[in-house]
Amino acid sequence: MNIQTQCCGIIVLFVLYLFYRRQEKVKLNTEKAYWRAFCITVLSICMDILSIVAIVNMDRLPIHLVNWVCKTYLVSMIGVALSSLLYIYADLYSKNGQYQRFIKKYIVLAVCGAVFIYILPISIYRDIGKTAVYTYGPSALATYLFALSFVAMNTYSMIKHRAMINSRRREAVFVWMSVWISAAIVQFFNKDILIIGYAFAIGIMILYLKLENPEQNLDRRTGMFNQNAFSEYTQQLFVEGKDFSVLCLYFEGLFHQSAKDDINEDVRIQISRYLLNIPGARVFKNAEDEAVLLFENSEDAGEVVERIKIRFNDKWGRDGSVVLRLQGIYVPRLSIISDSLDLPYLLRYVRENRRKYTENDFVTVEEAMVSDMYQEQVTERLILSAIENGRIEVFYQPIYSVKEQRFTCAEALVRMRDEEGNLIPPIQFIEVAEKNGLIIKVGEIVFEKVCRLIKEQDICRYGMKYIEINLSVIQCAYSKLAENFIRIMQDYGVEPDCINLEITESASLSAKNILLENMRSLMDYGVKFSLDDFGTGQSNLNYIVDMPVSIVKFDRDMSSAYFENGKAKYVMDAAMHMIQGMNLDIVSEGIETKEQFEIMRKLGISYIQGYYFSKPLPEEEFLRFVERENR
Ligand code: C2E
Ligand code: MG
Ligand code: MG
């Protein structure tokens, strides 16, 4: 009997099954679709063997039984073609929720095919040596028609949506289908080479090797699922409308590739095992130091989280000597976000901003945090569009020189407009721009606009000596800051003594060396620096000694404390004398009334800035103001 190749196919699939069965799977739709294709292929090869046995023994068997077996084999071939189509669709449509709809539609079509195959008559050919056996006639024709239409639809979908399918998958499915189409052609012309069943098995093996080996979803070091699996699985749950809970734990340095010391290794293994054994949780290694537990049953999740917290109060390691701080984020219900793609963003947002919400290391995400995150996204998009569409503006607040009794400089203050033209103050977007790095671009736009004003309007004509420009911490830590600013000044032909850059104390806390390098380059070029916001934060007097600044700006809070609080007076007096002793100028910010102005003037403050004189003004208004006032 000519069933050797089919038996080889069964052996191949059996070996594959032994591997596949033991491997941990994520439960992705593509995994399910692969398993379905696997089972249908096994069934089809078995039916192939059975049909050959039936045909070879047809003299001894009732003809209805032989026909039924042969037709069932034909039906199983449609099943194989259908399963390949659904496999590709699982990849294409799982993400937009149309997958289930397609499954139903094509199963109905396949059932129609099966009905035709069973109803229509079938003819059986068997040669004398009984090696060439095959079926033909209307029933076989219906099989070719339906199977070919599934193959055609599959090819069409792959071509139409090729951009949506990753190239690995496209290639693997293409090879898979080519193998069994070539086998079908060979078998069609050589009736005694029965290799379709074997080709099916080889196709399934190719898919396994190229795409469906569950190890591709695993992180080898920890045994957890990897980041790719996390993103695919959460996307799938979202599309299916399932709510779930997520617990994200941070282990700084513990899972790091270079964490090779024995204690770490020991603890890492212990913790990985502990997490992997938590019932009802799927564990993913989301980033280098991040393990994410996903609970499909949100009811149980809260309880498990409490148990994990208790376990982390205890010690780890072989000799029980390691105490680990449990740092994490718990999202009780993912239905509070609108898209699975927002999940990594939310986790990052809460991690970066957790101090805003709690003093603890462990944060339970609430709706307010989610809306803050969305607000941040909105602001980010707004900044981007403002940059692209020229909606970043600069306002100028004049600064009064007590000695010269006129306005001799001004502070440039950034503003942004939304699409409707509403003005957005820096407090609403600087922090976001700092976080995503857009502040570098915003800062350059501000710097360029100031240089353009200085040059085009020749501000010296108005009695202006220089313009102060704010620098954020991120700009100060940007290694190309000085280079870019010098280039812009050269492009506009602006003299460096027309520019004064304001830094804050916090700038030196991060990347102090880069800040100092930037300052040195710019100061060598001729630019001067001020220390802004003195009187807020730490206000370390040593800092003024350390930093090569020529002006210290007293913050509004400090000036108001001076007017209201007896003790603050002594602090400010002392600071003032010290700063003046170092030959530095002082600007007092936030002066709003005549009385405040008089007090500051009598104190000997050199420069006054505040609403008492003017609010920050748009360019033209500012020029009109100083022209009028300095006349
Ligand atoms: P800042 O550098 O301390 O600027 C002074 C702030 O105080 C300005 O707020 C100004 O409008 C406000 N102000 C001035 N006088 C008075 C007053 O008499 N009363 C009151 N209530 N407020 C007064 P603004 O423009 O909203 O800027 C806020 C902060 O945003 C700035 O504080 C600065 O840290 C930052 N910023 C502004 N422009 C830029 C920029 O171009 N780049 C960077 N990196 N930061 C900027
Ligand atoms: Mg300032
Ligand atoms: Mg200030």
XYZ file of C-alpha atoms and ligand atoms in Angstrom:
679
model
C 0.000 0.000 0.000
C 1.273 3.423 -0.987
C 1.113 5.070 2.448
C 4.792 5.412 3.375
C 5.043 9.187 2.845
C 1.876 9.814 4.870
C 3.268 7.729 7.739
C 6.490 9.762 7.586
C 4.320 12.888 7.810
C 2.560 11.550 10.900
C 5.932 10.772 12.525
C 7.196 14.303 11.800
C 4.068 15.793 13.355
C 4.245 13.490 16.360
C 7.834 14.542 17.126
C 6.819 18.164 16.696
C 3.910 17.640 19.068
C 6.242 16.293 21.749
C 8.211 19.538 21.624
C 5.254 21.852 21.279
C 3.168 20.307 24.052
C 5.721 20.990 26.757
C 6.439 24.584 25.846
C 4.760 27.438 27.729
C 2.411 29.385 25.476
C 1.015 32.908 25.754
C -2.441 32.090 24.345
C -2.156 34.426 21.393
C -4.676 34.090 18.589
C -1.895 33.135 16.177
C -0.873 30.334 18.574
C -4.448 29.074 18.653
C -4.697 29.310 14.855
C -1.432 27.386 14.518
C -2.648 24.649 16.832
C -5.855 24.424 14.818
C -3.856 24.063 11.563
C -1.725 21.424 13.289
C -4.734 19.312 14.342
C -6.495 19.607 10.988
C -3.297 18.573 9.202
C -2.989 15.481 11.413
C -6.629 14.673 10.729
C -6.167 15.159 7.011
C -3.124 12.864 6.825
C -4.973 10.201 8.838
C -7.944 10.465 6.474
C -5.519 10.238 3.520
C -4.191 6.947 4.879
C -7.695 5.686 5.661
C -8.960 6.560 2.190
C -6.071 4.666 0.557
C -6.759 1.672 2.797
C -10.451 1.881 1.850
C -9.747 2.163 -1.900
C -7.235 -0.698 -1.873
C -9.799 -2.831 -0.049
C -12.848 -1.505 -1.858
C -13.766 -4.955 -3.184
C -14.321 -6.120 0.355
C -15.954 -3.003 1.765
C -19.400 -1.478 1.200
C -19.082 1.171 -1.529
C -20.916 3.781 0.625
C -18.314 3.441 3.328
C -15.449 3.771 0.821
C -17.107 6.847 -0.728
C -17.707 8.388 2.712
C -14.081 7.897 3.772
C -12.796 9.367 0.487
C -15.150 12.334 0.747
C -14.183 12.969 4.361
C -10.566 13.074 3.229
C -11.524 15.653 0.588
C -13.353 17.691 3.240
C -10.259 17.604 5.451
C -8.243 19.125 2.584
C -10.603 22.085 2.562
C -10.023 22.201 6.314
C -6.260 22.500 5.771
C -6.732 25.328 3.256
C -9.171 27.057 5.611
C -6.821 26.730 8.569
C -4.022 28.389 6.609
C -6.347 31.253 5.731
C -7.415 31.684 9.358
C -3.809 31.570 10.483
C -2.979 34.561 8.316
C -6.195 36.312 9.361
C -5.351 35.777 13.035
C -2.288 37.877 12.412
C -4.024 40.440 10.220
C -7.297 41.017 11.977
C -6.713 40.155 15.646
C -5.600 43.723 16.176
C -8.737 45.396 14.904
C -11.317 43.005 16.247
C -12.523 41.618 12.910
C -10.947 38.231 13.408
C -13.949 36.489 15.034
C -16.202 37.793 12.273
C -13.913 36.352 9.591
C -13.687 33.007 11.380
C -17.471 32.652 11.328
C -17.763 33.717 7.681
C -15.165 31.290 6.385
C -16.322 28.389 8.535
C -19.770 28.805 6.980
C -18.129 28.774 3.530
C -16.129 25.635 4.394
C -19.289 23.900 5.682
C -20.982 24.694 2.349
C -17.974 23.142 0.605
C -18.286 20.039 2.786
C -22.004 19.722 2.006
C -21.257 19.870 -1.742
C -18.506 17.259 -1.411
C -20.809 14.862 0.478
C -23.782 15.394 -1.877
C -21.983 15.261 -5.225
C -21.000 11.906 -6.740
C -17.398 10.673 -6.529
C -15.429 8.354 -8.794
C -12.508 6.268 -7.663
C -9.494 5.201 -9.689
C -7.249 2.308 -8.736
C -4.546 0.858 -10.991
C -3.769 -2.785 -11.188
C -0.756 -2.593 -8.873
C -2.905 -0.558 -6.447
C -0.133 2.092 -6.077
C -1.895 4.841 -8.039
C -5.200 5.531 -6.311
C -7.166 8.718 -6.543
C -10.639 10.171 -6.646
C -12.171 12.297 -9.362
C -15.570 13.458 -10.525
C -17.853 16.328 -9.270
C -17.096 15.803 -5.567
C -13.326 16.039 -6.165
C -13.890 19.031 -8.426
C -15.801 20.822 -5.648
C -12.847 20.154 -3.327
C -10.392 21.760 -5.750
C -12.705 24.724 -6.212
C -13.159 25.447 -2.510
C -9.560 24.689 -1.516
C -8.222 26.805 -4.363
C -10.529 29.693 -3.496
C -9.213 29.646 0.113
C -5.637 29.590 -1.185
C -6.437 32.433 -3.595
C -8.046 34.487 -0.794
C -5.035 33.851 1.378
C -2.631 34.976 -1.334
C -4.781 38.015 -2.062
C -4.929 39.029 1.629
C -1.199 38.599 2.011
C -0.518 40.787 -1.004
C -3.157 43.396 -0.124
C -2.091 43.742 3.498
C 1.590 42.996 3.054
C 2.533 46.127 4.982
C 0.608 44.863 8.022
C 2.218 41.408 8.120
C 5.788 41.244 9.235
C 8.135 39.965 6.568
C 9.109 36.838 8.550
C 5.500 35.739 8.764
C 4.851 36.510 5.112
C 7.858 34.484 4.064
C 6.978 31.528 6.303
C 3.367 31.347 5.110
C 4.491 31.705 1.520
C 6.894 28.754 1.917
C 4.200 26.770 3.758
C 1.683 27.201 0.940
C 4.269 26.724 -1.829
C 5.284 23.368 -0.354
C 1.802 21.947 -0.513
C 0.871 23.505 -3.859
C 4.045 22.038 -5.429
C 3.214 18.678 -3.837
C -0.341 18.862 -5.246
C 1.033 19.543 -8.753
C 3.531 16.663 -8.517
C 0.782 14.308 -7.302
C -1.620 15.483 -10.017
C 0.787 14.471 -12.784
C 2.212 11.385 -11.055
C -0.668 9.507 -9.561
C 1.539 7.029 -7.756
C 3.558 9.679 -5.858
C 1.201 10.459 -2.966
C 3.041 13.288 -1.215
C 0.360 15.860 -0.352
C -0.040 14.592 3.214
C 3.716 14.644 3.768
C 3.888 18.178 2.316
C 1.197 19.281 4.803
C 3.345 17.966 7.657
C 6.507 19.651 6.335
C 4.549 22.907 5.991
C 3.474 22.756 9.622
C 7.072 22.105 10.643
C 8.288 25.115 8.641
C 5.742 27.312 10.441
C 6.921 25.971 13.780
C 10.568 26.583 13.034
C 10.094 30.048 11.578
C 7.241 31.467 13.638
C 5.467 29.271 16.087
C 8.190 27.995 18.317
C 6.832 29.219 21.678
C 10.391 29.905 22.802
C 10.364 32.982 20.625
C 8.000 34.498 23.151
C 10.176 33.635 26.107
C 12.892 35.533 27.881
C 15.593 32.919 28.235
C 17.200 34.405 31.320
C 14.094 34.512 33.474
C 11.707 32.043 31.827
C 9.081 34.780 31.646
C 7.345 35.763 28.433
C 9.091 38.600 26.615
C 8.090 42.167 25.813
C 6.827 41.332 22.353
C 4.500 38.686 23.801
C 3.285 41.238 26.352
C 2.385 43.795 23.757
C 0.701 41.240 21.456
C -1.249 39.615 24.258
C -2.501 42.847 25.828
C -3.516 44.062 22.386
C -5.465 40.849 21.861
C -7.248 41.118 25.232
C -8.214 44.701 24.445
C -9.622 43.828 21.050
C -11.604 40.990 22.601
C -13.007 43.494 25.102
C -11.653 41.619 28.128
C -10.821 43.547 31.258
C -7.659 42.555 33.090
C -5.319 43.713 35.817
C -1.644 44.398 35.593
C 0.996 44.451 38.285
C 4.316 45.886 37.214
C 7.284 45.257 39.510
C 10.664 46.953 39.292
C 13.850 45.245 40.309
C 16.603 47.712 39.698
C 19.610 45.897 38.295
C 18.363 42.456 39.269
C 17.441 41.190 35.816
C 20.187 43.097 34.130
C 22.365 41.093 31.754
C 25.498 42.155 33.562
C 24.127 41.239 36.985
C 26.423 38.282 37.287
C 27.291 38.115 40.947
C 26.108 35.022 42.723
C 23.731 36.694 45.158
C 21.946 38.487 42.385
C 21.795 35.366 40.263
C 20.421 33.384 43.161
C 17.796 35.981 44.066
C 16.896 36.536 40.431
C 16.169 32.842 39.943
C 14.215 32.665 43.190
C 12.068 35.685 42.371
C 11.465 34.574 38.788
C 10.319 31.193 40.068
C 8.141 32.757 42.730
C 6.422 35.027 40.219
C 6.047 32.307 37.591
C 4.307 30.097 40.143
C 1.677 32.639 41.134
C -1.634 31.068 40.149
C -3.740 32.977 37.647
C -0.898 35.268 36.597
C 0.884 35.406 33.266
C 4.361 36.812 33.815
C 6.205 38.962 31.294
C 9.611 40.567 31.401
C 8.686 43.902 29.977
C 11.948 45.779 30.231
C 15.408 45.166 31.572
C 14.376 45.542 35.216
C 10.628 45.132 34.945
C 8.395 42.108 35.487
C 4.721 42.441 34.614
C 2.065 40.131 35.977
C -1.143 40.021 34.022
C -4.320 38.731 35.655
C -7.306 37.960 33.489
C -9.409 37.595 36.588
C -9.415 41.075 38.081
C -11.342 39.870 41.148
C -8.484 37.675 42.354
C -5.728 40.070 41.341
C -6.089 42.397 44.339
C -5.717 39.515 46.756
C -2.637 38.185 44.960
C -1.063 41.649 45.002
C -1.503 41.788 48.781
C 0.130 38.381 49.110
C 3.067 39.504 46.965
C 3.506 42.591 49.165
C 3.643 40.379 52.253
C 6.147 38.045 50.622
C 8.425 40.968 49.831
C 8.516 41.936 53.509
C 10.409 38.704 53.900
C 13.949 37.972 52.807
C 15.304 36.374 49.627
C 18.392 34.409 48.641
C 19.709 31.008 49.568
C 20.751 32.126 53.035
C 17.776 34.484 53.398
C 19.954 37.571 53.614
C 18.581 39.770 50.840
C 15.838 42.300 51.504
C 14.228 43.806 48.441
C 12.185 46.975 48.375
C 9.011 46.249 46.481
C 8.657 48.949 43.886
C 5.718 48.632 41.605
C 2.585 49.817 39.937
C -0.734 48.075 40.157
C -3.438 48.771 37.590
C -6.584 47.089 38.961
C -8.627 47.455 35.785
C -7.264 48.110 32.355
C -10.645 49.325 31.146
C -9.600 52.738 32.456
C -7.398 53.201 29.396
C -8.813 53.377 25.908
C -6.165 51.541 23.907
C -3.742 48.751 24.696
C -0.973 50.827 23.135
C -1.435 53.284 26.004
C -0.497 50.640 28.574
C 3.315 50.901 28.282
C 2.896 54.668 28.188
C 0.782 54.582 31.364
C 3.288 52.386 33.198
C 6.136 54.683 32.217
C 4.127 57.781 33.107
C 3.200 56.533 36.583
C 6.739 55.321 37.231
C 8.264 58.653 36.291
C 5.659 60.701 38.151
C 4.922 58.508 41.135
C 6.257 61.088 43.569
C 3.426 63.368 42.437
C 0.884 60.865 43.736
C 2.422 59.023 46.632
C 5.409 58.788 48.922
C 5.327 55.000 48.731
C 7.250 52.792 46.355
C 4.062 51.040 45.404
C 1.412 52.880 43.397
C -2.122 51.776 42.676
C -3.227 53.499 39.495
C -6.344 55.611 39.740
C -8.369 57.331 37.084
C -6.889 60.733 37.915
C -3.422 59.440 36.955
C -4.765 58.116 33.681
C -6.348 61.449 32.819
C -3.083 63.210 33.729
C -1.306 60.869 31.386
C -3.748 61.576 28.564
C -3.424 65.286 29.292
C 0.323 64.910 28.960
C -0.151 63.182 25.612
C -2.437 65.999 24.463
C 0.144 68.578 25.562
C 2.889 66.650 23.811
C 0.934 66.654 20.551
C 0.194 70.343 21.034
C 3.871 71.176 21.494
C 4.775 69.179 18.418
C 2.169 70.899 16.297
C 3.103 74.303 17.724
C 6.723 73.662 16.733
C 5.740 72.485 13.258
C 3.267 75.291 12.617
C 5.191 78.200 14.078
C 2.941 78.660 17.124
C 5.788 79.086 19.616
C 6.006 82.748 20.581
C 8.170 84.836 22.846
C 6.881 87.516 25.211
C 9.171 90.041 26.845
C 8.991 91.432 30.362
C 10.930 94.681 30.815
C 13.397 94.899 33.710
C 13.982 98.255 35.434
C 17.454 99.450 36.381
C 17.253 101.382 39.667
C 20.581 103.069 39.013
C 19.791 104.254 35.500
C 16.099 104.812 36.303
C 14.957 103.220 33.061
C 14.455 99.831 31.483
C 17.775 98.389 30.430
C 16.952 94.744 29.812
C 14.094 92.266 29.550
C 13.333 88.621 30.156
C 12.206 86.509 27.210
C 9.334 84.216 28.265
C 8.024 81.509 26.009
C 4.344 81.164 25.093
C 2.546 78.631 22.953
C -0.707 78.983 21.023
C -3.158 76.150 20.450
C -4.972 75.621 17.127
C -7.651 78.148 18.131
C -5.056 80.784 18.893
C -5.410 80.634 22.697
C -2.280 81.462 24.618
C -0.799 78.685 26.765
C 1.582 79.733 29.578
C 4.867 77.854 30.132
C 3.680 76.295 33.378
C 1.314 74.156 31.304
C 3.860 72.747 28.878
C 7.495 73.248 29.952
C 7.478 70.178 32.204
C 6.130 67.941 29.427
C 8.572 69.435 26.922
C 11.390 68.712 29.354
C 10.267 65.131 29.785
C 10.113 64.287 26.109
C 13.141 66.339 25.128
C 11.161 68.785 22.966
C 12.427 71.586 25.221
C 15.685 71.500 23.240
C 13.802 72.445 20.086
C 11.544 74.920 21.910
C 14.621 76.513 23.516
C 16.289 76.914 20.146
C 13.188 78.541 18.681
C 13.066 80.990 21.611
C 16.781 81.720 21.272
C 16.450 82.303 17.535
C 13.453 84.598 17.975
C 15.316 86.656 20.568
C 18.368 86.918 18.276
C 16.117 87.988 15.407
C 14.525 90.683 17.586
C 17.890 91.959 18.789
C 19.212 92.211 15.234
C 16.158 93.285 13.256
C 14.880 95.821 15.756
C 18.310 96.924 16.922
C 17.116 96.919 20.544
C 19.986 99.147 21.671
C 17.992 101.967 20.095
C 15.400 101.388 22.806
C 17.998 101.449 25.574
C 18.071 97.673 25.923
C 21.473 96.226 26.764
C 20.649 92.532 26.815
C 17.807 90.021 26.885
C 17.605 87.292 29.504
C 16.664 83.853 28.237
C 15.633 80.945 30.470
C 17.405 77.621 30.196
C 15.833 74.466 31.497
C 17.766 71.702 33.251
C 17.491 69.535 30.156
C 18.971 72.237 27.940
C 21.843 72.714 30.368
C 22.620 69.000 30.202
C 22.564 68.981 26.401
C 26.121 68.702 25.119
C 25.477 70.637 21.897
C 23.758 73.600 23.601
C 26.720 75.995 23.436
C 27.616 74.988 19.884
C 24.030 75.525 18.661
C 23.551 78.835 20.466
C 26.870 80.203 19.207
C 25.929 79.166 15.671
C 22.555 80.936 15.951
C 24.194 84.126 17.285
C 26.654 84.027 14.380
C 23.868 83.407 11.842
C 22.009 86.487 13.068
C 25.145 88.536 13.688
C 24.198 89.095 17.324
C 26.854 90.270 19.775
C 27.178 87.861 22.734
C 26.895 90.641 25.321
C 23.275 91.138 24.194
C 22.436 87.727 25.671
C 22.115 86.672 29.294
C 21.181 83.076 30.006
C 19.221 82.202 33.146
C 20.020 78.915 34.835
C 18.525 77.520 38.016
C 20.133 75.715 40.876
C 18.543 72.415 39.882
C 20.492 72.570 36.600
C 23.679 71.659 38.405
C 22.174 68.647 40.137
C 22.152 66.609 36.955
C 25.013 66.529 34.495
C 26.957 69.288 36.209
C 30.018 68.720 34.021
C 28.113 69.245 30.786
C 26.491 72.379 32.241
C 29.894 73.773 33.195
C 31.338 72.949 29.789
C 28.411 74.677 28.080
C 28.797 77.680 30.378
C 32.527 77.860 29.756
C 32.138 77.771 25.951
C 29.406 80.396 25.994
C 31.223 82.639 28.474
C 34.438 82.402 26.431
C 32.327 83.584 23.530
C 31.084 86.517 25.626
C 27.657 85.417 26.930
C 26.763 86.116 30.585
C 24.717 84.041 33.000
C 22.159 84.691 35.745
C 21.021 82.478 38.542
C 17.211 82.376 38.373
C 14.709 81.561 41.098
C 17.012 82.208 44.030
C 14.974 81.764 47.185
C 13.133 78.673 46.052
C 14.267 75.100 46.634
C 17.564 74.771 48.430
C 18.934 78.239 47.660
C 22.371 77.172 48.615
C 24.634 80.175 48.954
C 27.624 77.986 48.065
C 26.064 77.522 44.705
C 26.469 81.218 43.914
C 30.115 80.979 44.876
C 30.562 77.910 42.667
C 28.731 79.048 39.581
C 30.170 81.696 37.272
C 27.044 83.875 37.198
C 26.949 87.659 37.091
C 23.337 88.232 38.184
C 21.212 86.590 40.880
C 17.444 86.779 40.460
C 15.415 86.759 43.670
C 12.292 84.731 43.179
C 8.854 86.230 43.671
C 8.287 83.979 46.697
C 11.404 85.332 48.350
C 10.408 88.962 47.753
C 6.871 88.369 49.067
C 8.215 86.570 52.139
C 10.346 89.642 52.757
C 7.279 91.852 52.806
C 5.268 89.538 55.032
C 7.551 87.704 57.375
C 9.891 89.152 59.961
C 12.418 86.310 59.911
C 12.591 86.140 56.121
C 13.804 89.747 56.153
C 17.016 88.745 57.955
C 17.640 85.839 55.580
C 17.202 88.040 52.540
C 19.277 90.862 54.018
C 22.131 88.447 54.694
C 21.906 86.869 51.246
C 21.750 90.281 49.632
C 24.837 91.575 51.393
C 26.740 88.492 50.545
C 25.762 88.600 46.871
C 26.520 92.287 46.620
C 29.824 91.623 48.372
C 30.673 89.279 45.514
C 30.013 92.104 43.097
C 27.004 90.424 41.560
C 23.861 92.265 40.509
C 20.475 91.362 41.940
C 17.157 91.326 40.095
C 14.084 91.220 42.257
C 11.241 89.408 40.491
C 7.511 89.593 41.044
C 7.291 93.180 42.265
C 3.659 94.133 41.959
C 3.107 97.380 43.889
C 4.715 100.760 44.386
C 5.377 99.972 48.069
C 7.190 96.799 47.178
C 9.196 98.659 44.568
C 10.179 101.356 47.079
C 11.278 98.804 49.667
C 13.446 97.007 47.098
C 14.923 100.242 45.840
C 15.822 101.340 49.370
C 17.364 97.951 50.020
C 19.787 98.633 47.190
C 18.505 96.045 44.712
C 19.910 96.902 41.271
C 17.122 95.651 39.001
C 13.380 95.272 39.459
C 11.056 93.088 37.398
C 7.353 92.644 37.937
C 3.776 93.456 37.123
C 4.284 96.834 38.833
C 5.976 97.906 35.609
C 4.572 95.492 33.095
C 3.432 91.978 32.473
C 5.334 90.017 29.808
C 4.340 91.572 26.463
C 4.254 90.443 22.853
C 7.190 91.703 20.802
C 5.587 94.813 19.297
C 3.870 95.907 22.484
C 7.124 95.434 24.362
C 9.016 97.630 21.909
C 6.321 100.313 22.134
C 6.471 100.084 25.941
C 10.214 100.589 26.257
C 10.223 103.255 23.551
C 7.596 105.199 25.493
C 9.023 104.617 28.981
C 12.694 105.154 28.126
C 12.123 108.370 26.214
P 10.789 82.609 35.651
O 11.979 82.498 34.787
O 11.045 82.755 37.093
O 9.965 83.805 35.068
C 9.253 84.694 35.844
C 7.821 84.355 35.861
O 7.153 85.192 36.771
C 7.128 84.595 34.513
O 6.082 83.649 34.416
C 6.534 85.961 34.701
O 5.415 86.223 33.889
C 6.118 85.890 36.146
N 6.061 87.214 36.732
C 6.840 88.276 36.501
N 6.465 89.299 37.269
C 5.432 88.899 38.023
C 4.613 89.525 39.010
O 4.772 90.672 39.358
N 3.640 88.778 39.569
C 3.432 87.504 39.190
N 2.447 86.828 39.759
N 4.191 86.872 38.270
C 5.174 87.583 37.690
P 5.864 82.814 33.117
O 6.115 83.625 31.915
O 4.581 82.125 33.253
O 7.044 81.761 33.196
C 7.084 80.806 34.183
C 8.353 80.037 34.134
O 8.456 79.275 32.946
C 9.580 80.900 34.145
O 9.861 81.347 35.434
C 10.601 79.965 33.615
O 11.075 79.118 34.622
C 9.793 79.161 32.629
N 10.028 79.680 31.274
C 9.479 80.732 30.681
N 9.969 80.892 29.453
C 10.878 79.915 29.276
C 11.723 79.537 28.194
O 11.806 80.163 27.135
N 12.517 78.451 28.379
C 12.490 77.744 29.535
N 13.291 76.688 29.624
N 11.712 78.071 30.559
C 10.908 79.144 30.433
Mg 13.564 83.413 34.439
Mg 12.467 83.387 38.178
